[in-house]
mmCIF file of C-alpha atoms in Angstrom:
data_model
loop_
_atom_site.group_PDB
_atom_site.id
_atom_site.type_symbol
_atom_site.label_atom_id
_atom_site.label_comp_id
_atom_site.label_asym_id
_atom_site.label_seq_id
_atom_site.Cartn_x
_atom_site.Cartn_y
_atom_site.Cartn_z
ATOM 1 C CA MET A 1 -15.897 -22.800 2.618
ATOM 2 C CA SER A 2 -12.291 -22.787 0.709
ATOM 3 C CA GLU A 3 -8.836 -23.809 2.250
ATOM 4 C CA SER A 4 -7.382 -20.366 3.314
ATOM 5 C CA HIS A 5 -4.823 -18.982 1.427
ATOM 6 C CA VAL A 6 -3.591 -16.233 3.663
ATOM 7 C CA LEU A 7 -0.782 -15.963 5.645
ATOM 8 C CA HIS A 8 -1.053 -16.017 9.110
ATOM 9 C CA GLU A 9 1.807 -14.234 10.483
ATOM 10 C CA ILE A 10 3.500 -14.983 14.184
ATOM 11 C CA THR A 11 4.859 -12.092 14.837
ATOM 12 C CA PRO A 12 8.390 -11.678 16.644
ATOM 13 C CA LEU A 13 6.535 -9.715 19.583
ATOM 14 C CA ALA A 14 6.639 -12.131 22.934
ATOM 15 C CA ASP A 15 4.387 -11.696 25.936
ATOM 16 C CA ARG A 16 5.724 -8.962 27.807
ATOM 17 C CA ASP A 17 6.827 -6.767 24.730
ATOM 18 C CA PHE A 18 5.061 -4.080 23.419
ATOM 19 C CA MET A 19 6.244 -2.960 19.841
ATOM 20 C CA TYR A 20 8.376 -4.203 17.216
ATOM 21 C CA VAL A 21 10.226 -2.002 14.927
ATOM 22 C CA ALA A 22 11.664 -3.088 11.907
ATOM 23 C CA ASP A 23 13.913 -1.036 9.814
ATOM 24 C CA ARG A 24 15.307 -1.892 6.651
ATOM 25 C CA HIS A 25 16.373 -1.019 2.989
ATOM 26 C CA LYS A 26 15.747 -3.510 -0.003
ATOM 27 C CA LYS A 27 15.269 -3.374 -3.524
ATOM 28 C CA GLU A 28 11.705 -5.434 -3.807
ATOM 29 C CA PHE A 29 8.418 -6.281 -2.010
ATOM 30 C CA THR A 30 8.739 -10.019 -1.358
ATOM 31 C CA TYR A 31 6.295 -10.864 1.412
ATOM 32 C CA PRO A 32 2.984 -12.446 0.612
ATOM 33 C CA ILE A 33 -0.366 -11.101 1.398
ATOM 34 C CA HIS A 34 -1.414 -11.866 5.230
ATOM 35 C CA CYS A 35 -2.866 -10.702 8.415
ATOM 36 C CA HIS A 36 -1.837 -10.860 12.074
ATOM 37 C CA GLU A 37 -3.467 -10.334 15.631
ATOM 38 C CA ILE A 38 -1.836 -6.970 17.066
ATOM 39 C CA PHE A 39 -1.748 -3.831 15.279
ATOM 40 C CA GLU A 40 0.881 -2.316 12.313
ATOM 41 C CA LEU A 41 2.003 1.136 11.096
ATOM 42 C CA ASN A 42 3.826 0.204 7.948
ATOM 43 C CA PHE A 43 6.015 3.216 5.834
ATOM 44 C CA VAL A 44 7.115 2.830 3.078
ATOM 45 C CA GLU A 45 9.588 5.788 1.104
ATOM 46 C CA ASN A 46 10.709 5.244 -2.194
ATOM 47 C CA GLY A 47 7.879 3.026 -2.991
ATOM 48 C CA ALA A 48 6.710 4.565 -6.381
ATOM 49 C CA GLY A 49 4.711 2.107 -8.199
ATOM 50 C CA CYS A 50 4.097 -0.715 -5.848
ATOM 51 C CA ARG A 51 0.639 -2.092 -5.329
ATOM 52 C CA ARG A 52 -0.562 -1.881 -1.952
ATOM 53 C CA THR A 53 -3.765 -3.924 -1.342
ATOM 54 C CA VAL A 54 -5.474 -3.856 2.057
ATOM 55 C CA GLY A 55 -8.507 -6.123 2.034
ATOM 56 C CA ASP A 56 -10.830 -5.137 -1.213
ATOM 57 C CA SER A 57 -8.994 -1.945 -1.827
ATOM 58 C CA SER A 58 -5.707 -2.138 -4.329
ATOM 59 C CA GLU A 59 -4.043 0.782 -5.655
ATOM 60 C CA VAL A 60 -0.607 1.883 -6.435
ATOM 61 C CA ILE A 61 1.451 4.075 -4.166
ATOM 62 C CA GLY A 62 3.364 7.363 -4.645
ATOM 63 C CA GLN A 63 6.834 7.571 -3.416
ATOM 64 C CA TYR A 64 5.489 8.186 -0.161
ATOM 65 C CA ASP A 65 3.073 5.725 2.051
ATOM 66 C CA LEU A 66 2.074 5.503 5.431
ATOM 67 C CA VAL A 67 -0.360 3.065 6.836
ATOM 68 C CA LEU A 68 -1.772 1.974 9.698
ATOM 69 C CA ILE A 69 -4.148 -1.515 10.292
ATOM 70 C CA THR A 70 -5.650 -2.825 13.570
ATOM 71 C CA SER A 71 -7.804 -5.715 12.610
ATOM 72 C CA PRO A 72 -6.488 -9.393 12.885
ATOM 73 C CA ASP A 73 -8.525 -10.526 10.124
ATOM 74 C CA LEU A 74 -7.758 -7.603 7.331
ATOM 75 C CA GLU A 75 -5.440 -9.142 4.780
ATOM 76 C CA HIS A 76 -2.640 -7.172 3.552
ATOM 77 C CA VAL A 77 0.172 -6.925 1.095
ATOM 78 C CA TRP A 78 2.528 -4.495 -1.026
ATOM 79 C CA GLU A 79 3.876 -5.969 -4.030
ATOM 80 C CA GLN A 80 6.463 -5.004 -6.451
ATOM 81 C CA HIS A 81 3.880 -4.222 -9.493
ATOM 82 C CA GLU A 82 5.350 -0.853 -10.979
ATOM 83 C CA CYS A 83 8.301 -0.385 -8.533
ATOM 84 C CA LYS A 84 11.902 0.801 -10.404
ATOM 85 C CA SER A 85 13.475 1.763 -7.003
ATOM 86 C CA GLU A 86 16.949 0.035 -5.974
ATOM 87 C CA ASP A 87 16.526 1.531 -2.239
ATOM 88 C CA ILE A 88 13.052 1.047 -0.953
ATOM 89 C CA HIS A 89 12.896 1.902 2.690
ATOM 90 C CA GLU A 90 10.156 0.630 4.994
ATOM 91 C CA VAL A 91 9.624 0.850 8.117
ATOM 92 C CA THR A 92 7.294 -1.674 10.262
ATOM 93 C CA VAL A 93 5.935 -1.022 13.166
ATOM 94 C CA GLN A 94 3.790 -4.268 15.327
ATOM 95 C CA PHE A 95 2.505 -3.018 18.519
ATOM 96 C CA SER A 96 -0.657 -3.830 21.021
ATOM 97 C CA LEU A 97 -2.976 -1.960 22.383
ATOM 98 C CA ASP A 98 -5.729 -3.031 24.841
ATOM 99 C CA PHE A 99 -8.588 -1.309 23.660
ATOM 100 C CA ASP A 100 -10.507 -4.308 24.993
ATOM 101 C CA ASN A 101 -10.522 -3.810 28.114
ATOM 102 C CA GLU A 102 -12.742 -0.739 28.952
ATOM 103 C CA HIS A 103 -10.818 0.311 32.204
ATOM 104 C CA SER A 104 -6.898 0.666 30.227
ATOM 105 C CA ILE A 105 -5.391 3.867 29.902
ATOM 106 C CA TYR A 106 -6.576 3.745 26.395
ATOM 107 C CA HIS A 107 -9.859 4.684 27.188
ATOM 108 C CA THR A 108 -9.057 7.373 28.671
ATOM 109 C CA ASN A 109 -9.888 11.503 27.187
ATOM 110 C CA PRO A 110 -6.189 11.683 26.140
ATOM 111 C CA PHE A 111 -6.326 8.765 24.388
ATOM 112 C CA SER A 112 -9.523 9.588 22.740
ATOM 113 C CA SER A 113 -8.429 10.729 19.274
ATOM 114 C CA ILE A 114 -5.836 7.670 18.789
ATOM 115 C CA TYR A 115 -8.700 5.522 19.944
ATOM 116 C CA LYS A 116 -11.033 6.331 17.738
ATOM 117 C CA MET A 117 -8.902 7.041 15.104
ATOM 118 C CA CYS A 118 -7.603 3.181 15.984
ATOM 119 C CA LEU A 119 -11.411 2.237 15.302
ATOM 120 C CA ARG A 120 -11.355 3.324 11.715
ATOM 121 C CA ALA A 121 -7.923 1.522 11.341
ATOM 122 C CA LYS A 122 -9.916 -1.913 11.824
ATOM 123 C CA LYS A 123 -10.395 -1.092 7.473
ATOM 124 C CA GLY A 124 -7.263 0.392 7.047
ATOM 125 C CA LEU A 125 -6.261 3.674 6.682
ATOM 126 C CA ALA A 126 -4.117 5.749 4.535
ATOM 127 C CA PHE A 127 -2.453 9.001 5.712
ATOM 128 C CA PRO A 128 -2.022 12.020 3.263
ATOM 129 C CA LEU A 129 1.683 13.120 2.203
ATOM 130 C CA PRO A 130 1.596 16.229 4.863
ATOM 131 C CA ALA A 131 0.600 13.611 7.628
ATOM 132 C CA ILE A 132 3.706 11.577 6.567
ATOM 133 C CA MET A 133 6.004 14.249 6.335
ATOM 134 C CA GLN A 134 5.307 15.682 9.855
ATOM 135 C CA VAL A 135 5.834 11.777 11.622
ATOM 136 C CA TYR A 136 8.404 11.120 9.042
ATOM 137 C CA PRO A 137 11.558 12.298 11.820
ATOM 138 C CA MET A 138 10.248 10.052 14.403
ATOM 139 C CA ILE A 139 9.135 7.425 12.296
ATOM 140 C CA THR A 140 12.654 7.185 10.466
ATOM 141 C CA ARG A 141 14.394 7.247 13.782
ATOM 142 C CA LEU A 142 12.398 5.076 15.729
ATOM 143 C CA SER A 143 14.297 1.757 15.055
ATOM 144 C CA ALA A 144 17.141 3.520 16.667
ATOM 145 C CA ILE A 145 15.845 4.588 19.809
ATOM 146 C CA LYS A 146 17.380 1.463 22.142
ATOM 147 C CA ASP A 147 15.450 3.048 25.809
ATOM 148 C CA GLY A 148 12.130 0.642 25.417
ATOM 149 C CA PHE A 149 10.455 3.126 27.257
ATOM 150 C CA TYR A 150 11.296 6.177 25.464
ATOM 151 C CA ALA A 151 10.504 4.161 22.040
ATOM 152 C CA VAL A 152 7.014 3.373 23.651
ATOM 153 C CA ILE A 153 6.505 7.463 23.697
ATOM 154 C CA GLU A 154 7.714 7.993 20.231
ATOM 155 C CA LEU A 155 5.475 5.764 19.424
ATOM 156 C CA MET A 156 2.412 6.915 21.301
ATOM 157 C CA THR A 157 3.346 10.275 19.921
ATOM 158 C CA ILE A 158 2.975 9.333 16.222
ATOM 159 C CA LEU A 159 0.222 7.711 16.763
ATOM 160 C CA TYR A 160 -1.009 10.919 18.343
ATOM 161 C CA GLU A 161 0.252 13.440 15.613
ATOM 162 C CA LEU A 162 -1.707 11.272 13.238
ATOM 163 C CA SER A 163 -4.908 11.213 15.043
ATOM 164 C CA LYS A 164 -5.342 14.542 14.857
ATOM 165 C CA GLN A 165 -5.268 14.192 11.049
ATOM 166 C CA ASN A 166 -8.603 14.714 8.923
ATOM 167 C CA ASP A 167 -7.759 13.579 5.631
ATOM 168 C CA ALA A 168 -6.850 10.375 6.356
ATOM 169 C CA ARG A 169 -8.795 7.872 4.079
ATOM 170 C CA GLU A 170 -10.120 4.089 5.024
ATOM 171 C CA LEU A 171 -9.368 1.590 2.693
ATOM 172 C CA SER A 172 -11.375 -1.491 2.695
ATOM 173 C CA SER A 173 -14.920 -1.669 2.725
ATOM 174 C CA THR A 174 -16.976 -2.159 5.907
ATOM 175 C CA ALA A 175 -18.303 -5.243 4.628
ATOM 176 C CA PHE A 176 -15.171 -7.141 3.242
ATOM 177 C CA ALA A 177 -12.894 -5.751 6.731
ATOM 178 C CA LYS A 178 -16.189 -8.051 8.514
ATOM 179 C CA VAL A 179 -16.802 -4.446 10.720
ATOM 180 C CA GLU A 180 -19.586 -2.601 12.175
ATOM 181 C CA ALA A 181 -21.022 0.823 10.288
ATOM 182 C CA GLN A 182 -20.221 3.543 11.982
ATOM 183 C CA SER A 183 -21.284 7.138 11.873
ATOM 184 C CA ASP A 184 -22.079 10.227 13.988
ATOM 185 C CA SER A 185 -25.676 10.507 13.047
ATOM 186 C CA ARG A 186 -28.037 8.550 14.625
ATOM 187 C CA ARG A 187 -29.928 8.552 11.596
ATOM 188 C CA VAL A 188 -27.643 7.424 8.875
ATOM 189 C CA LEU A 189 -26.335 5.031 11.569
ATOM 190 C CA LYS A 190 -29.291 3.201 11.703
ATOM 191 C CA VAL A 191 -30.329 3.098 7.397
ATOM 192 C CA LYS A 192 -26.283 1.380 7.522
ATOM 193 C CA HIS A 193 -27.791 -0.948 9.819
ATOM 194 C CA TYR A 194 -30.772 -1.687 7.580
ATOM 195 C CA ILE A 195 -28.551 -1.733 4.421
ATOM 196 C CA GLU A 196 -26.298 -4.591 6.146
ATOM 197 C CA ASN A 197 -28.827 -6.292 7.622
ATOM 198 C CA HIS A 198 -31.176 -6.295 3.804
ATOM 199 C CA TYR A 199 -28.467 -5.674 0.848
ATOM 200 C CA ARG A 200 -29.884 -8.904 -0.734
ATOM 201 C CA GLU A 201 -33.126 -7.079 -1.186
ATOM 202 C CA GLU A 202 -34.232 -4.557 -3.401
ATOM 203 C CA LEU A 203 -33.792 -1.248 -1.149
ATOM 204 C CA ARG A 204 -35.822 1.806 -2.094
ATOM 205 C CA LEU A 205 -35.091 5.200 -1.439
ATOM 206 C CA ALA A 206 -38.827 5.827 0.056
ATOM 207 C CA LEU A 207 -38.209 2.869 2.589
ATOM 208 C CA LEU A 208 -35.291 4.459 3.546
ATOM 209 C CA SER A 209 -35.855 7.948 4.029
ATOM 210 C CA ASN A 210 -39.378 7.153 5.633
ATOM 211 C CA MET A 211 -37.256 5.109 8.266
ATOM 212 C CA VAL A 212 -35.900 8.092 9.380
ATOM 213 C CA GLY A 213 -38.803 10.328 9.474
ATOM 214 C CA MET A 214 -37.073 12.497 6.019
ATOM 215 C CA THR A 215 -38.671 13.261 2.737
ATOM 216 C CA ASP A 216 -36.506 11.547 -0.212
ATOM 217 C CA SER A 217 -34.720 14.583 -1.241
ATOM 218 C CA ALA A 218 -33.896 15.615 2.134
ATOM 219 C CA PHE A 219 -32.368 12.517 3.494
ATOM 220 C CA SER A 220 -30.617 11.775 0.044
ATOM 221 C CA ARG A 221 -28.801 15.297 0.589
ATOM 222 C CA PHE A 222 -28.277 14.135 4.016
ATOM 223 C CA PHE A 223 -26.852 11.068 3.700
ATOM 224 C CA LYS A 224 -24.899 12.412 1.407
ATOM 225 C CA GLN A 225 -23.532 15.146 3.883
ATOM 226 C CA ARG A 226 -23.011 12.281 6.172
ATOM 227 C CA THR A 227 -21.265 10.267 4.195
ATOM 228 C CA GLY A 228 -19.220 11.119 1.221
ATOM 229 C CA LYS A 229 -21.107 9.218 -0.685
ATOM 230 C CA ASN A 230 -25.047 8.719 -2.849
ATOM 231 C CA LEU A 231 -27.076 6.352 -1.094
ATOM 232 C CA ASN A 232 -26.926 4.067 -4.403
ATOM 233 C CA GLU A 233 -23.327 4.307 -4.804
ATOM 234 C CA TYR A 234 -23.051 3.284 -0.924
ATOM 235 C CA ILE A 235 -25.579 0.490 -1.899
ATOM 236 C CA VAL A 236 -23.179 -0.781 -3.982
ATOM 237 C CA ASP A 237 -20.075 -0.605 -2.391
ATOM 238 C CA VAL A 238 -21.803 -2.717 0.650
ATOM 239 C CA ARG A 239 -22.799 -5.065 -1.877
ATOM 240 C CA LEU A 240 -19.360 -5.651 -3.603
ATOM 241 C CA GLY A 241 -17.766 -5.354 -0.310
ATOM 242 C CA HIS A 242 -19.984 -8.569 0.329
ATOM 243 C CA ALA A 243 -18.997 -10.071 -2.994
ATOM 244 C CA ALA A 244 -15.084 -9.583 -2.992
ATOM 245 C CA ARG A 245 -14.820 -11.012 0.415
ATOM 246 C CA LEU A 246 -17.373 -14.058 -0.569
ATOM 247 C CA LEU A 247 -14.489 -14.485 -3.546
ATOM 248 C CA VAL A 248 -11.922 -14.739 -1.431
ATOM 249 C CA ASP A 249 -13.052 -16.854 1.346
ATOM 250 C CA THR A 250 -15.566 -19.520 -0.432
ATOM 251 C CA THR A 251 -15.411 -21.321 -3.998
ATOM 252 C CA HIS A 252 -18.754 -20.349 -4.799
ATOM 253 C CA THR A 253 -19.396 -19.088 -8.644
ATOM 254 C CA VAL A 254 -19.338 -15.766 -9.936
ATOM 255 C CA SER A 255 -22.721 -15.718 -10.684
ATOM 256 C CA GLU A 256 -23.800 -17.364 -7.702
ATOM 257 C CA ILE A 257 -21.695 -14.487 -5.428
ATOM 258 C CA CYS A 258 -23.631 -12.316 -8.265
ATOM 259 C CA TYR A 259 -27.095 -12.586 -7.158
ATOM 260 C CA GLU A 260 -26.228 -13.819 -3.462
ATOM 261 C CA THR A 261 -25.286 -10.088 -2.787
ATOM 262 C CA GLY A 262 -28.226 -8.452 -4.801
ATOM 263 C CA PHE A 263 -27.257 -7.797 -7.672
ATOM 264 C CA ASN A 264 -29.754 -8.653 -10.568
ATOM 265 C CA THR A 265 -27.712 -8.983 -13.661
ATOM 266 C CA ILE A 266 -23.999 -10.532 -14.554
ATOM 267 C CA CYS A 267 -23.567 -8.279 -16.716
ATOM 268 C CA ASN A 268 -24.108 -5.199 -14.168
ATOM 269 C CA PHE A 269 -22.271 -6.691 -11.433
ATOM 270 C CA ASN A 270 -18.930 -7.713 -13.558
ATOM 271 C CA ARG A 271 -19.357 -3.771 -14.827
ATOM 272 C CA LEU A 272 -19.828 -2.346 -11.579
ATOM 273 C CA PHE A 273 -17.018 -4.480 -9.730
ATOM 274 C CA LYS A 274 -13.823 -3.725 -12.600
ATOM 275 C CA LYS A 275 -15.513 0.123 -11.587
ATOM 276 C CA ARG A 276 -14.795 -0.146 -8.485
ATOM 277 C CA LYS A 277 -11.621 -2.739 -7.645
ATOM 278 C CA GLY A 278 -10.207 -2.069 -11.291
ATOM 279 C CA CYS A 279 -10.595 -5.959 -12.147
ATOM 280 C CA ASN A 280 -13.293 -8.044 -12.667
ATOM 281 C CA PRO A 281 -14.322 -10.374 -9.838
ATOM 282 C CA THR A 282 -12.075 -13.978 -11.827
ATOM 283 C CA GLU A 283 -9.349 -11.668 -11.745
ATOM 284 C CA PHE A 284 -9.500 -10.342 -8.222
ATOM 285 C CA ARG A 285 -9.857 -14.020 -6.784
ATOM 286 C CA ASP A 286 -7.019 -15.037 -8.788
ATOM 287 C CA LYS A 287 -4.776 -12.479 -8.013
ATOM 288 C CA TYR A 288 -6.102 -13.043 -4.389
ATOM 289 C CA HIS A 289 -5.024 -16.370 -4.223
ATOM 290 C CA LYS A 290 -2.134 -15.828 -6.437
ATOM 291 C CA THR A 291 -0.045 -13.777 -3.552
ATOM 292 C CA LYS A 292 -1.314 -16.127 -0.562
ATOM 293 C CA ILE A 293 0.336 -18.898 1.055
ATOM 294 C CA ILE A 294 -0.637 -21.386 3.706
ATOM 295 C CA VAL A 295 2.050 -21.778 6.662
#
């Protein structure tokens, strides 16, 4: 295992604090890739051209960006890239919710949609522009609220409004984020779990469809309807997620990682990796390590 290059951030929150808000205007993004124990909601305005990396997802953002991250192990960074703005407005809200305690208030019905959203946000959750505009006034005034109680109420309102949005996108792959696969379908979940445990092996449609008692064609349609991806695409994404994690966390060669994650040829691995991640495996590893520091 290689030495970690990720900055593990120590947040300003004290033991009895609930949240911390940093509202700032700046000319460039300089903070390195990092992760931290507590949840984070990060808003960027006037950031068009910035490159946002969350786990193994890397995207160039538009004028507005809003992402929720709830995993302590998910690396993330906003990089300058092609952003030319002289007035980048960034609001970072770090907070703690006791979701591990099943008797806490966050496991009651009024908080159910927030709880489900935060589970998805373990992979990073990016919100569409209409959702951003809906909570924009609340986010931009959050730092001005001096009363801690009302600030918490405002944050919970923001989270609740965001939790009602249907178009939020999960960013990192499940494998890279090291979280369990989820589905509201028992049959899809069974297949996802099997793929997660056997992604290094040859996975045939007949085997997977037979597991859930469906014909090949019926299961293919069913899986696509429930996941938005066809079965082959999903299997490739799982394998690439594990490959990306190995590129970051180990010193294994690209060739070793290729065969360790179920790909048959290095050529096919490189082609699929570049198609899905926007760069080849070596560039992915170099880019990740170039923006990380040890503290």
